[in-house]
């Protein structure tokens, strides 16, 4: 597979090519269609895997990249559902040691998925809007959720 674009700049994945037309896949919808070969050109320097991933909404890509397992994903979901939580409260509520919790929170901060927040229990963390949108999308909502 390779990445191609049409005259409007829209990117597709080239699935197969014949003498006159090419079967291309829209990375956003997964829909395939034929385009005339003279309507598309190769995109140099863009991996077809990156093009395929571009069809997944950015908030979801960020969460999928940062959440290594169910526990880390669960932490993001809990912060999204329950609102800001203190570090002490998170340690009490979940089966994470302090170093694991701080490691995850540092990764999530770097990815823009959590932010520091003041809570009644002291310093804590809250899900960002990006995380809240990603959780809604992962649960089957739409981009506007």
C-alpha positions as a printed NumPy array, in Angstrom:
array([[  0.   ,   0.   ,   0.   ],
       [  0.992,   3.587,  -0.457],
       [ -0.427,   7.   ,   0.2  ],
       [ -1.866,   8.958,  -2.732],
       [ -3.776,  12.22 ,  -3.023],
       [ -6.302,  13.633,  -5.407],
       [ -6.347,  17.113,  -6.963],
       [ -8.099,  18.522,  -3.864],
       [ -5.305,  17.213,  -1.623],
       [ -7.432,  14.516,  -0.011],
       [ -5.282,  11.544,   0.986],
       [ -6.157,   7.918,   0.284],
       [ -4.546,   4.534,   0.626],
       [ -3.829,   2.909,  -2.713],
       [ -5.225,  -0.628,  -2.507],
       [ -4.588,  -1.748,  -6.079],
       [ -3.833,  -0.204,  -9.41 ],
       [ -4.796,  -1.27 , -12.915],
       [ -3.904,   0.278, -16.242],
       [ -6.628,   2.945, -16.133],
       [ -7.921,   3.23 , -12.574],
       [ -6.941,   2.61 ,  -8.99 ],
       [ -8.854,   1.279,  -6.025],
       [ -8.332,   3.683,  -3.114],
       [ -9.497,   3.602,   0.502],
       [-10.596,   6.668,   2.448],
       [ -8.77 ,   6.448,   5.816],
       [-11.595,   8.238,   7.639],
       [-14.464,   6.007,   6.544],
       [-12.733,   2.897,   5.234],
       [-14.836,   3.203,   2.085],
       [-13.187,   2.069,  -1.118],
       [-13.754,   3.429,  -4.6  ],
       [-12.092,   3.601,  -7.97 ],
       [-10.435,   6.763,  -9.235],
       [ -8.871,   7.357, -12.614],
       [ -5.089,   7.074, -12.426],
       [ -4.646,  10.604, -13.766],
       [ -6.718,  11.927, -10.803],
       [ -4.244,  10.76 ,  -8.139],
       [ -0.553,  11.134,  -7.415],
       [  1.746,   9.488,  -4.874],
       [  2.517,  11.297,  -1.63 ],
       [  6.218,  11.037,  -0.932],
       [  7.449,  10.681,   2.621],
       [  4.162,   9.681,   4.235],
       [  3.832,   6.158,   5.524],
       [  0.638,   4.368,   4.513],
       [  0.347,   3.302,   8.163],
       [  0.327,   6.953,   9.227],
       [ -2.313,   7.639,   6.597],
       [ -4.432,   4.736,   7.866],
       [ -4.118,   6.008,  11.455],
       [ -5.151,   9.514,  10.391],
       [ -8.723,   8.265,  10.008],
       [ -8.962,   7.757,  13.78 ],
       [ -9.876,  10.96 ,  15.656],
       [ -6.856,  12.634,  17.269],
       [ -8.114,  12.32 ,  20.874],
       [ -8.526,   8.565,  20.459],
       [ -5.073,   8.215,  18.858],
       [ -3.541,  10.049,  21.802],
       [ -5.238,   7.797,  24.352],
       [ -4.422,   4.62 ,  22.427],
       [ -0.781,   5.691,  22.194],
       [ -0.452,   6.685,  25.867],
       [ -2.539,   3.982,  27.572],
       [ -0.373,   0.864,  27.674],
       [ -2.887,  -1.478,  29.266],
       [ -6.336,  -1.685,  30.839],
       [ -5.152,  -0.178,  34.135],
       [ -3.751,   2.933,  32.479],
       [ -6.841,   3.293,  30.283],
       [ -8.985,   2.794,  33.382],
       [ -7.188,   5.633,  35.153],
       [ -8.03 ,   7.985,  32.277],
       [-11.646,   6.8  ,  32.253],
       [-11.933,   7.292,  36.027],
       [-10.552,  10.823,  35.831],
       [-12.91 ,  11.573,  32.955],
       [-15.949,  10.139,  34.752],
       [-15.249,  11.287,  38.311],
       [-13.612,  14.634,  37.757],
       [-10.456,  15.885,  39.43 ],
       [ -8.971,  13.567,  42.029],
       [ -6.231,  14.112,  44.565],
       [ -3.095,  12.   ,  44.334],
       [ -3.876,  10.567,  47.778],
       [ -7.419,   9.736,  46.661],
       [ -6.134,   8.002,  43.528],
       [ -3.668,   5.954,  45.563],
       [ -6.429,   4.942,  47.987],
       [ -8.941,   4.104,  45.245],
       [ -6.781,   2.085,  42.865],
       [ -4.268,  -0.739,  43.033],
       [ -1.332,   1.347,  41.818],
       [  1.834,   1.951,  43.785],
       [  2.948,   5.546,  44.104],
       [  5.741,   5.268,  41.531],
       [  3.441,   3.6  ,  38.96 ],
       [  0.765,   6.248,  39.491],
       [  3.221,   9.124,  39.138],
       [  4.786,   7.498,  36.076],
       [  1.406,   7.183,  34.368],
       [  0.391,  10.704,  35.313],
       [  3.677,  12.083,  33.926],
       [  3.132,  10.253,  30.616],
       [ -0.472,  11.452,  30.448],
       [  0.569,  15.047,  31.18 ],
       [  3.158,  14.886,  28.4  ],
       [  0.468,  13.593,  26.026],
       [ -1.946,  16.367,  27.042],
       [ -4.415,  13.897,  28.565],
       [ -4.354,  15.085,  32.2  ],
       [ -3.555,  18.345,  33.909],
       [ -2.751,  19.323,  37.474],
       [ -5.737,  20.417,  39.516],
       [ -6.395,  21.578,  43.045],
       [ -8.783,  19.243,  44.859],
       [-10.215,  19.221,  48.386],
       [ -7.633,  16.5  ,  49.165],
       [ -4.686,  18.6  ,  47.94 ],
       [ -2.742,  18.459,  44.708],
       [ -4.377,  16.258,  42.117],
       [ -5.15 ,  15.674,  38.48 ],
       [ -8.04 ,  16.138,  36.082],
       [ -8.78 ,  14.764,  32.637],
       [ -8.352,  17.25 ,  29.817],
       [-11.044,  17.939,  27.251],
       [ -9.07 ,  15.726,  24.852],
       [ -9.4  ,  12.777,  27.237],
       [-13.094,  13.397,  27.794],
       [-13.714,  13.463,  24.035],
       [-11.642,  10.309,  23.528],
       [-13.518,   8.411,  26.242],
       [-16.84 ,   9.46 ,  24.729],
       [-15.701,   8.296,  21.283],
       [-14.365,   5.003,  22.624],
       [-17.731,   4.402,  24.277],
       [-19.444,   4.819,  20.929],
       [-20.253,   8.507,  20.945],
       [-19.544,  10.838,  18.07 ],
       [-17.015,  13.651,  17.614],
       [-19.453,  16.169,  19.104],
       [-20.   ,  14.191,  22.336]])
